XYZ file of C-alpha atoms in Angstrom:
601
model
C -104.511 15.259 118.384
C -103.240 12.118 120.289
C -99.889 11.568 121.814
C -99.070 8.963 119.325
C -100.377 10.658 116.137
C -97.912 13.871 117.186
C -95.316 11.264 117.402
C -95.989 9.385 114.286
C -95.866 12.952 112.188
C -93.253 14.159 113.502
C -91.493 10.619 112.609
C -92.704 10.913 109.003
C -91.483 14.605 108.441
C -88.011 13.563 110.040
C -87.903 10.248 107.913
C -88.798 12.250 104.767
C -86.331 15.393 105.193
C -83.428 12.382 105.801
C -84.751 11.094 102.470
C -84.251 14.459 101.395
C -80.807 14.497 102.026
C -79.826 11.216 101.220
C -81.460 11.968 97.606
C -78.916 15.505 97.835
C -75.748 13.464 98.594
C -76.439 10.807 96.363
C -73.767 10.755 93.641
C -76.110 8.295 91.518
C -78.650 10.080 89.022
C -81.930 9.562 90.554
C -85.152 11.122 91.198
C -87.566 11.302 93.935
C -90.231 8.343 94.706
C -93.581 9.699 93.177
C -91.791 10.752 90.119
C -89.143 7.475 89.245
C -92.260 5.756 88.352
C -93.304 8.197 85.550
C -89.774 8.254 84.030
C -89.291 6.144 80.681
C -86.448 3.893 80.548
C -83.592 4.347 79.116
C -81.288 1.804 77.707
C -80.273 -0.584 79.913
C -80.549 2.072 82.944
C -83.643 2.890 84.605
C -84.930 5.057 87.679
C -83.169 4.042 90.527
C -85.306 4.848 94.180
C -81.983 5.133 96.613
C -81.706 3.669 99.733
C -80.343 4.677 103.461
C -77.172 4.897 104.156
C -78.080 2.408 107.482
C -79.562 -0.071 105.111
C -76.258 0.409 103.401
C -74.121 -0.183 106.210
C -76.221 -2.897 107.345
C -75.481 -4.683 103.888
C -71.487 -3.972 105.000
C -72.504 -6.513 108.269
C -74.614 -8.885 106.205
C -71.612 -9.357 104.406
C -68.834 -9.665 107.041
C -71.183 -11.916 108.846
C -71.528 -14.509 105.474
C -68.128 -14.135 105.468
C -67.173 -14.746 109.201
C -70.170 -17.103 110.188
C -69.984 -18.993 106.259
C -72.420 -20.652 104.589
C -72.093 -23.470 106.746
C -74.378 -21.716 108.948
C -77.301 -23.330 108.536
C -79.671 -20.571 109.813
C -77.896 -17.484 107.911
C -80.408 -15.685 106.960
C -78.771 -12.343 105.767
C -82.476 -10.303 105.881
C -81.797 -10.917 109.485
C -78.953 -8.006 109.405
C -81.133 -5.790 107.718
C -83.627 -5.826 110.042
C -81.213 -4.556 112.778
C -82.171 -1.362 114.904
C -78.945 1.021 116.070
C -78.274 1.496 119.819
C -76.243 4.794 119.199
C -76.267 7.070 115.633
C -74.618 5.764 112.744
C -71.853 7.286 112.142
C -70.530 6.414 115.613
C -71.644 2.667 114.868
C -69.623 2.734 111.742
C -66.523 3.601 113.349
C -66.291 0.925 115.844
C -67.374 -1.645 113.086
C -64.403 -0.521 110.806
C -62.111 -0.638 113.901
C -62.677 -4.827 113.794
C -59.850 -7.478 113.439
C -60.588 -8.762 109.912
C -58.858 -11.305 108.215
C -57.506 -11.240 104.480
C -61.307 -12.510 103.327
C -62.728 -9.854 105.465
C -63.842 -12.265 108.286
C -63.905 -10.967 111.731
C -63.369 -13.500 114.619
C -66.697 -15.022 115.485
C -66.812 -13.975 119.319
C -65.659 -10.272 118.207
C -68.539 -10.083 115.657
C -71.266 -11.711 117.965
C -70.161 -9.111 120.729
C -70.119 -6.015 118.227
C -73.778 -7.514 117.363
C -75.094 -7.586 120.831
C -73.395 -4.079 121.920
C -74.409 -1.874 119.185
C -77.525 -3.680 117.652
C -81.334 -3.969 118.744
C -82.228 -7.480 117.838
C -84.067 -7.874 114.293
C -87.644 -7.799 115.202
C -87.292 -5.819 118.495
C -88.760 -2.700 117.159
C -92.298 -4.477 116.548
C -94.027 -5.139 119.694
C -96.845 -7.544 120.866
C -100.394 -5.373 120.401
C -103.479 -7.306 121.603
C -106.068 -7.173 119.086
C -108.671 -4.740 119.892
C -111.739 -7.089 118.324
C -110.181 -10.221 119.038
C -112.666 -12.373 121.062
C -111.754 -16.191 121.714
C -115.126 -17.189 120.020
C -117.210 -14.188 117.760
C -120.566 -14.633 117.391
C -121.695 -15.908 113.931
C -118.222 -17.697 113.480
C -118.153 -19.701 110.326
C -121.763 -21.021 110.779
C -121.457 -23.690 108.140
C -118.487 -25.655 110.177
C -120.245 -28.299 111.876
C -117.504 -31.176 112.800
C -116.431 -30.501 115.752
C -112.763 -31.125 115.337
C -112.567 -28.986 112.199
C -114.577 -26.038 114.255
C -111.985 -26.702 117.372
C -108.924 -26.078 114.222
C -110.363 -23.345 112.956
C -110.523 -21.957 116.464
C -107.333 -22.237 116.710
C -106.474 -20.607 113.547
C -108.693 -17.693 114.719
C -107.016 -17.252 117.597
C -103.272 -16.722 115.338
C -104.443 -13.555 114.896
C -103.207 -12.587 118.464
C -99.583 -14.236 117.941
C -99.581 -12.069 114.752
C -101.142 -8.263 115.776
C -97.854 -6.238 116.613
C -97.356 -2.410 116.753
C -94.270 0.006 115.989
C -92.596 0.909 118.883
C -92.354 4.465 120.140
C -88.752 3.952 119.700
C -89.327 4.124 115.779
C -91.497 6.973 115.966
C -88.470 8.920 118.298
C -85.469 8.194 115.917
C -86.804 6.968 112.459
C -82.922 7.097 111.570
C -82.231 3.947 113.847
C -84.474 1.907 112.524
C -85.203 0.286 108.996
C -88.554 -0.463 110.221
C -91.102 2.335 108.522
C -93.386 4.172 111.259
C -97.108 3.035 110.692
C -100.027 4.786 112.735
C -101.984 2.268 113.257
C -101.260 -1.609 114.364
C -100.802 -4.443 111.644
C -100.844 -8.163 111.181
C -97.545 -9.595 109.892
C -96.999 -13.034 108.215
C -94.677 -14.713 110.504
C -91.336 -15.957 111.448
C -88.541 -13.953 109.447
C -91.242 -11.703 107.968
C -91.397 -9.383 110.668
C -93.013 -6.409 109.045
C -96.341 -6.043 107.295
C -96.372 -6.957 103.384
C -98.473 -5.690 101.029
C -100.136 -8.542 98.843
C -100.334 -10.832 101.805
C -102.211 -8.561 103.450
C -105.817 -8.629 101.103
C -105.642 -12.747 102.305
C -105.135 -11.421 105.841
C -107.861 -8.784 106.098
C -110.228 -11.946 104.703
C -109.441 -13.987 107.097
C -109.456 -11.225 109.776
C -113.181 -10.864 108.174
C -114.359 -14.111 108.547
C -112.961 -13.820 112.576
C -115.636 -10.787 112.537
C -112.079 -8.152 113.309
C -113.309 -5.748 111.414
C -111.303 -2.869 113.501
C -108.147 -5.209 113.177
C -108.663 -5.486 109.313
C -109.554 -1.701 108.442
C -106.208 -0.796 110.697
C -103.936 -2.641 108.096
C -105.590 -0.663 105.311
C -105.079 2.830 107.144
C -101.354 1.723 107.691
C -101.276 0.969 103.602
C -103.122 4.011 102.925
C -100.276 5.696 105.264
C -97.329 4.374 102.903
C -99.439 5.320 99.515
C -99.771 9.274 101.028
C -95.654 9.131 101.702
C -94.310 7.425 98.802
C -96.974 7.340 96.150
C -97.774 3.590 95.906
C -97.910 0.719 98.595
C -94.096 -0.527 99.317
C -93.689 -4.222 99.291
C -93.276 -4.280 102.890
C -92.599 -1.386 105.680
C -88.578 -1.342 105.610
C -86.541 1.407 104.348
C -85.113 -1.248 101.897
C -88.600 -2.106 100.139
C -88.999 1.925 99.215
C -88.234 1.155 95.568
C -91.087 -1.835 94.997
C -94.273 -2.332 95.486
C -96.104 -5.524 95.270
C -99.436 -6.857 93.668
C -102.136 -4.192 94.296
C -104.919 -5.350 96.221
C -105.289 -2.423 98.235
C -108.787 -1.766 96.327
C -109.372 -5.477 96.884
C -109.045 -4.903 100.599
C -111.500 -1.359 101.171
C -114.105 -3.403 98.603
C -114.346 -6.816 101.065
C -113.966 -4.324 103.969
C -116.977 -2.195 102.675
C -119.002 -5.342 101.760
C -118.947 -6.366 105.603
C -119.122 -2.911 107.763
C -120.581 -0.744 105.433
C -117.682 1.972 106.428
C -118.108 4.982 103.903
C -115.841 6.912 106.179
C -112.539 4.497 104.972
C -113.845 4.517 101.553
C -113.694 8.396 101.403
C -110.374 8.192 103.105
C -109.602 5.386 100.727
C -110.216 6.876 97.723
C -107.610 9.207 97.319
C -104.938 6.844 97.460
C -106.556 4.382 95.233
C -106.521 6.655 92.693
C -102.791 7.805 93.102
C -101.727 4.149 92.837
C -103.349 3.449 89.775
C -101.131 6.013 88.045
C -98.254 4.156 89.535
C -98.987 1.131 87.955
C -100.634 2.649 84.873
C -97.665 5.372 83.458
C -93.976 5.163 82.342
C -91.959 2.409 83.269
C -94.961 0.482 84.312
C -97.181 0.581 81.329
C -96.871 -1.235 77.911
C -98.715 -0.999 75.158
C -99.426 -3.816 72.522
C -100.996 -3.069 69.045
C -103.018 -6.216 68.494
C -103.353 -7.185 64.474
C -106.326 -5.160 63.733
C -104.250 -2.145 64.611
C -105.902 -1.781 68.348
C -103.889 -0.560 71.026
C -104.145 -1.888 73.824
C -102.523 -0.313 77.247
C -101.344 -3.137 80.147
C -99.217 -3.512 83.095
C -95.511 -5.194 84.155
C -93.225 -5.074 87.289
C -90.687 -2.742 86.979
C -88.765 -2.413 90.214
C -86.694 0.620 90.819
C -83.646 -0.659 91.825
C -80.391 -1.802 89.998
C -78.250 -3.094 92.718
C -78.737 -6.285 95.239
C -81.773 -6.478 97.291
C -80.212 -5.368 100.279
C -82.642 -8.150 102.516
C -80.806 -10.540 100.011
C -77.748 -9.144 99.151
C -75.078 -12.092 99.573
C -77.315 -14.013 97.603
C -78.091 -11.931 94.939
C -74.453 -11.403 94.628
C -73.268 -14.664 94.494
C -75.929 -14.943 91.148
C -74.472 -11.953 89.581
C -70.930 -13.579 90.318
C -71.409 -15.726 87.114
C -72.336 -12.577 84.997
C -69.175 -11.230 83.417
C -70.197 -7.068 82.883
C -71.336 -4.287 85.581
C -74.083 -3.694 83.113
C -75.518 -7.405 82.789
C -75.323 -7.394 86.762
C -77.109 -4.229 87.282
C -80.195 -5.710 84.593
C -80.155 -8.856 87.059
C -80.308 -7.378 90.095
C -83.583 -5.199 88.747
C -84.725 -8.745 87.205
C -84.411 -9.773 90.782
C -86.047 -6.783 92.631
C -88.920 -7.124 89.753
C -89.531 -10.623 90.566
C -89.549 -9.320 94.274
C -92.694 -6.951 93.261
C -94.003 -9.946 91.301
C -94.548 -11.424 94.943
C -93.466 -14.781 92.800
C -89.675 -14.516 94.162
C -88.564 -17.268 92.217
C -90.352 -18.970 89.262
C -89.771 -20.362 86.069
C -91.978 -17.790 85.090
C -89.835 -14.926 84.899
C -86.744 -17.007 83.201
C -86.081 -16.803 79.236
C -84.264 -19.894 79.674
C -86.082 -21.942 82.798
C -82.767 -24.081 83.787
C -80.617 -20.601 84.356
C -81.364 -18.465 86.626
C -79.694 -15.552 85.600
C -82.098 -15.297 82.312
C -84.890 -13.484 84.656
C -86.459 -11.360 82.443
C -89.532 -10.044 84.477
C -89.525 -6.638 82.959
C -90.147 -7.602 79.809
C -93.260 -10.040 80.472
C -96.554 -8.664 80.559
C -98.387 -10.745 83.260
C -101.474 -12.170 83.497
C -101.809 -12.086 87.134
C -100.840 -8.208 87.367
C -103.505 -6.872 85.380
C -105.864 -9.037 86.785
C -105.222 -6.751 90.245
C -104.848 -3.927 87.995
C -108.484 -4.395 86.242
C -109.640 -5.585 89.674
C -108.455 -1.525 91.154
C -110.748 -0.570 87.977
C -113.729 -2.267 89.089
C -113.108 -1.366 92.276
C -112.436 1.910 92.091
C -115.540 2.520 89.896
C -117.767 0.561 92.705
C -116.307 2.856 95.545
C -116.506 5.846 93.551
C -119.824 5.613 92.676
C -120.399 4.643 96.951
C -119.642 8.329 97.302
C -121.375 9.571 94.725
C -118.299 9.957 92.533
C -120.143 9.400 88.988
C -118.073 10.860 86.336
C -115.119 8.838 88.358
C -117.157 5.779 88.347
C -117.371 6.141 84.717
C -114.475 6.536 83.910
C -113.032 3.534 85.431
C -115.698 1.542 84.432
C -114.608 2.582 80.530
C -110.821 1.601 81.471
C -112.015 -1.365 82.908
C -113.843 -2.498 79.922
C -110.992 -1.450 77.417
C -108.524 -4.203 79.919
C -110.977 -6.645 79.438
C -110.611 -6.445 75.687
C -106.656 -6.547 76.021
C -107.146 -10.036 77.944
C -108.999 -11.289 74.944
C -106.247 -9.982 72.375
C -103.307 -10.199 74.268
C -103.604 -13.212 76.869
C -105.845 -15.338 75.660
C -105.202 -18.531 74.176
C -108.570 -20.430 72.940
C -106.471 -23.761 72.196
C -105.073 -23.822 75.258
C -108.304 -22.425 77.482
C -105.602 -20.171 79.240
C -104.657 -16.685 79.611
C -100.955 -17.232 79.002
C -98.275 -14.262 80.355
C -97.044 -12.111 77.212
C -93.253 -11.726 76.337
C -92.594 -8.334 75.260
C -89.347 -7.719 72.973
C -86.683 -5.723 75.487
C -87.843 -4.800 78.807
C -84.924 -2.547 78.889
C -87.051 -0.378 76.255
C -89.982 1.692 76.629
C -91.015 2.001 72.949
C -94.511 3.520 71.947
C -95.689 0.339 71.138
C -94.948 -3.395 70.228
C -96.696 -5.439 67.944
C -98.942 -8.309 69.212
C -97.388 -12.006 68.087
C -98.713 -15.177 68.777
C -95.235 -16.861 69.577
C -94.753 -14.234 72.442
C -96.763 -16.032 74.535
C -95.400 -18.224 77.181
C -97.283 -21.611 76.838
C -95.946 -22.997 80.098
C -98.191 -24.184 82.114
C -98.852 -21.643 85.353
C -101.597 -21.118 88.155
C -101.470 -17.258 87.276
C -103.262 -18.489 83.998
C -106.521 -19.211 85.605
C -106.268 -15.955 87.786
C -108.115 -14.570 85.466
C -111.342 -16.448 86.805
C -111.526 -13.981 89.613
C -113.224 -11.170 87.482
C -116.658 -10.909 87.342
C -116.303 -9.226 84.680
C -114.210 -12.383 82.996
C -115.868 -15.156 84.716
C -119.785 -14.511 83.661
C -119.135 -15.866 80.491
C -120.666 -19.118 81.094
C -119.121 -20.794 78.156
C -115.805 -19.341 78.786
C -115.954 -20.539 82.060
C -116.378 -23.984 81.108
C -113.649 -23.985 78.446
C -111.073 -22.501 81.546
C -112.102 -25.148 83.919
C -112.193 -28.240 81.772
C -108.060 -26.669 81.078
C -107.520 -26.874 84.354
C -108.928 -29.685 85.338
C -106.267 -31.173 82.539
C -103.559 -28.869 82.900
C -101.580 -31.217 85.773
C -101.749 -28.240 88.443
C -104.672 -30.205 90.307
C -102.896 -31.900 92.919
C -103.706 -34.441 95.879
C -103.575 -31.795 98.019
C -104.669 -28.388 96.616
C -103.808 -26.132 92.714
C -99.127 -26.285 92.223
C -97.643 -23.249 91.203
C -96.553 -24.508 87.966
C -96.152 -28.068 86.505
C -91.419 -27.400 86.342
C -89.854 -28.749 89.467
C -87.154 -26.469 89.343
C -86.367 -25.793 92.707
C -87.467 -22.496 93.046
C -90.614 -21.995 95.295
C -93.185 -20.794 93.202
C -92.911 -23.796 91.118
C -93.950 -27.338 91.048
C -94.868 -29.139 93.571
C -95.699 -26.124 95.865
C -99.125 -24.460 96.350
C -99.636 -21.013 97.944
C -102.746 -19.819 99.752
C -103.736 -16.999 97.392
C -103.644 -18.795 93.929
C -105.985 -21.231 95.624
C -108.389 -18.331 96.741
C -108.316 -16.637 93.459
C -108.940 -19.746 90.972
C -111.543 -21.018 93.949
C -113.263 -18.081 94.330
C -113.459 -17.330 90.380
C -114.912 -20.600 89.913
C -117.607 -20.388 92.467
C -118.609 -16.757 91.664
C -119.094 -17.851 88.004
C -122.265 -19.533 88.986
C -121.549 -22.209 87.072
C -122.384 -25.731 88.965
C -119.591 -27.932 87.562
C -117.503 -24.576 88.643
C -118.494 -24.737 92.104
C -118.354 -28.778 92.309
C -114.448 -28.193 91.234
C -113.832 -25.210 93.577
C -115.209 -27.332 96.411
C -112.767 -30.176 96.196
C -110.033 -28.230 95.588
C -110.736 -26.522 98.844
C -111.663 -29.424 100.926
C -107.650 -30.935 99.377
C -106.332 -27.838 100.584
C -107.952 -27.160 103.890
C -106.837 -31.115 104.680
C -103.230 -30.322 103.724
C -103.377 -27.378 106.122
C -105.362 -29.290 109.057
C -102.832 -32.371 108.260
C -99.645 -29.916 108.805
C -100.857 -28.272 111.587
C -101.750 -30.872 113.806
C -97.900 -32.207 113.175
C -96.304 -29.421 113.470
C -98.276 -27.200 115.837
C -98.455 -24.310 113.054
C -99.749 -23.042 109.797
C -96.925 -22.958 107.013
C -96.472 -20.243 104.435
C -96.422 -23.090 101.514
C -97.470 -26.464 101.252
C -96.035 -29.323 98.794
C -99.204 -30.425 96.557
C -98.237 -33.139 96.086
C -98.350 -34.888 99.884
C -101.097 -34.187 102.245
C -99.521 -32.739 105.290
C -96.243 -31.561 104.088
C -95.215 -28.144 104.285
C -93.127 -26.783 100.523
C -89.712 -25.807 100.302
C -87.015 -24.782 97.519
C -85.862 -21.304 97.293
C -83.788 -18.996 98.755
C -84.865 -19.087 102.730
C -86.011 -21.853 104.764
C -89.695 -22.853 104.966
C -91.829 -20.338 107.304
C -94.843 -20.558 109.508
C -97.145 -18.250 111.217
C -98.564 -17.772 108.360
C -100.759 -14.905 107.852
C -102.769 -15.552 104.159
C -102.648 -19.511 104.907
C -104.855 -18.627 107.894
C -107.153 -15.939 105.932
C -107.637 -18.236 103.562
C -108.121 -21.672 105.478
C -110.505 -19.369 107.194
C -112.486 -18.139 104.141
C -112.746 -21.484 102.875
C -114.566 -22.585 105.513
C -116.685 -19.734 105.959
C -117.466 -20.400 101.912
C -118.118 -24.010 102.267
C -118.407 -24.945 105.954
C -117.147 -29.005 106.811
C -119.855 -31.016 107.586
C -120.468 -33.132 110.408
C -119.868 -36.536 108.601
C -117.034 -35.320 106.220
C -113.557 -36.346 107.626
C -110.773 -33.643 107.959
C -108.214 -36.218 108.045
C -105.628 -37.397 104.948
C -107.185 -39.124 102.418
């Protein structure tokens, strides 16, 4: 056994037996990770995963530094605090922090803070460090073929070559003292999305790994799924990202997603077998107690689907001023407690904010994500069915195959009685009655459904086994083509300007993949005509950005060729991991030809 692999176990049994004892001294009921999933809910409580008591002093210096630096501080980003490493152990830390000059607010002069910062504190970021790419060449052979311009194959060149910018590993100073850090330990080295998002993520990583495809990194692409694999073996399901304060989340499961595309290139039957396990460990995550609902449709069928649920009842501690300031205009402990899971939930969602989750779209404190039934999450979840009864089968699995292949066929007919909408053309997101409840069942009603208009509706389109319907198809892209979400410059989130940034007039990079890729795989010509332009709009938004700005952005405003999004609760990022994927697979799927220009139109 390697050096490093002694070194990452022995990190992993002292991170869990300090999770041990933080779960001992707790004085909140709880229960441990793998089993807070499986636990019905109860009232308006819920499991509750706990956190570290750094994370929780590291919320204490979040908020002192709100309070001392203000919000005038343009850059305040409080996940910045959380990401802070310790110089010396905690509770020695503590005790110089508390020894501070503070004011009546609880301000400490700037200078004094800045210096306690610099003298006890790694920098945020620090405990990641530069890894060069073991299958990174500057030009692979067989590079996106189709891509004949020679300015767009130059861009995309340069796109490929993010990857190094992006490839980090964990420090052996993690792997030493797991207790300094809130970075998790990973084995292996991973891609991360960029700027303040200094840790790998979960869902962003299937758009990474097909990007990393098309760059022909097949080593650099199976290493993120070992690293997610890694997380599922510790804690039972895939964390949102790998901090100590993400433990109680996860995030939309693509981690079948990313062994199938992985598989489909390399052939690699050893990761599938490795794989496997862990695949089938998540899907009870996401598929028993607080997680599953079931809906008894008007012929008395029951049908079992999937919500977010996070496990967490308190501010996100990587957003904890802000969440705080929300809750401010919420009058009980117990109404604040539902928010700040409504918040974490929408965290899982990976659609931190929308419209979406809101009972009332013009307040923000009416998130309600726990009690909608999503479209887009049990698309992932009946896309782990598929793909778990492919890979099973790979291995010679049968009587696993076929039994996924039986719950993947039984989802199918809950999209038809539960989501679908045949005036609209749309799957449309499902309001359950209290998603404070876990009752046996609910009863199917048409006026639960949440007509607005959302990309998530045509996510749907990404299932083989929903988007070989030939008819169907048709019917779901003439309602898109109509729906107001086709923009100048690629698919908006939703049609509601409302300020948050998974609505109008941004576009993300992995609602265009899904609804392009459905459409092409459908076979359909018209399909593929419609998939095309909307990929040459967005791959000219990205080129347009890019050669402004010098980088890729993690959202782009629809609505403008060339202009990066914005709204939310951070400033606008770049770097950007599943931009790059997917600018990358889009060309790889359709190429640029010579005489097509990549310029604004």
């Amino acid at each position: 056994m390697s050096n490093f692999q002694h070194q990452f176990l022995n990190a992993n049994r002292a991170l869990f037996l300090f999770s041990v004892t933080v779960l001992l001294l707790s004085t909140t009921t709880t229960m441990t990770v793998t089993r807070a999933s499986q636990q019905p809910c109860n009232g308006g409580g819920g499991p509750v995963v706990p956190t570290t008591p750094l994370v929780t002093f590291l919320e204490r210096v979040q908020e002192t530094a709100l309070d001392t630096f203000g919000e005038s501080e343009k850059n305040f980003d409080p996940k910045l605090y959380v990401d802070f490493s310790l110089k010396s152990n905690l509770s020695t830390t503590v005790v110089a922090f508390d020894k501070l000059p503070r004011s009546e607010n609880g301000s400490v002069p700037a200078p004094d803070l800045q210096e306690f910062i610099e003298k006890w504190f790694g920098g945020a970021g620090d405990d990641l460090v530069y890894a060069e790419p073991v299958d990174f060449v500057p030009e692979p052979e067989g590079f996106l073929p189709k891509v004949v311009n020679p300015e767009v194959r130059a861009w995309a060149l340069e796109v490929h070559s993010l990857w190094k910018n992006l490839t980090r590993k964990v420090s052996g100073s993690v792997l030493d003292r797991p207790d300094f850090h809130t970075l998790l330990p990973l084995p292996e080295p991973v891609v991360v999305p960029g700027s303040r998002f200094r840790e790998v993520y979960y869902w962003d990583s299937y758009w990474v790994i097909r990007g990393l495809l098309a760059s022909k990194m097949h080593e650099t692409a199976k290493s993120i799924v070992i690293n997610l694999i890694s997380l599922v073996e510790t804690y039972g399901y895939v964390l949102n990202g790998a901090r100590a304060y993400y433990t109680n989340r996860s995030q939309p499961p693509l981690l079948s997603a990313m062994v199938h595309a992985i598989y489909n290139r390399t052939g690699d039957m050893e990761l599938v077998k490795k794989a496997l396990p862990a695949l089938l460990k998540e899907y009870q995550f996401w598929n028993s107690g607080i997680h599953k609902v079931t809906i008894e449709d008007g012929e008395a069928n029951n049908h079992i689907l999937s919500r977010y649920y996070a496990m967490w009842n308190k501010p996100r501690p990587e957003s904890s001023t802000i969440d705080k300031a929300h809750a401010s205009k919420l009058s009980s402990d117990s109404e604040k407690e539902q928010l700040y899971r409504e918040l974490a939930s929408s965290a899982e969602s990976g659609w931190d904010f929308s419209t979406r989750w809101m009972r009332n779209i013009s307040d923000f404190t009416t998130l309600s994500t726990t009690s909608i039934l999503p479209v887009d999450l049990n698309v992932f979840v009946l896309r782990m069915e598929l793909d778990i009864a492919f890979l099973a089968k790979v291995v010679g699995d049968n009587a696993t195959s076929e039994r996924f292949l039986v719950a993947s066929t039984a989802r199918k007919q809950a999209f038809n009685s539960v989501f679908w909408n045949e005036e609209k053309g749309q799957w449309l997101d499902y309001w359950i009655n209290n998603g404070t409840t876990c009752e046996e069942s609910h009863t199917w009603q048409a006026r639960n459904q949440n007509h607005n208009v959302y990309a998530s509706n045509y996510a749907p389109l990404w299932i083989d086994l929903l988007n070989s319907d030939t008819s169907l198809v048709e019917k779901v892209r003439q309602s898109l083509q109509s729906s107001g979400l086709v923009c100048a410059a690629g698919i908006a989130t939703s049609t509601i300007n409302s300020g948050e940034q998974w609505d109008f007039p941004n576009g993300w990079a992995p609602l265009q993949h899904m609804i392009v890729e459905g459409l092409v795989r459908s076979g359909s010509q018209e399909a593929r005509s419609m998939a095309q332009d909307i990929a040459v709009r967005w791959i000219r938004t990205n080129y347009a950005a890019y050669k402004e700005t010098g980088e890729m952005h993690e959202k782009y405003d629809v609505e403008k060729c060339g202009s990066s999004g914005g709204g939310g609760e951070y400033k606008p990022q770049s770097g950007f991991g599943w931009s790059n994927g997917v600018v990358l697979a889009f060309l790889e799927e359709f190429g640029w030809p010579q005489d097509l220009k990549i310029d604004c139109q």
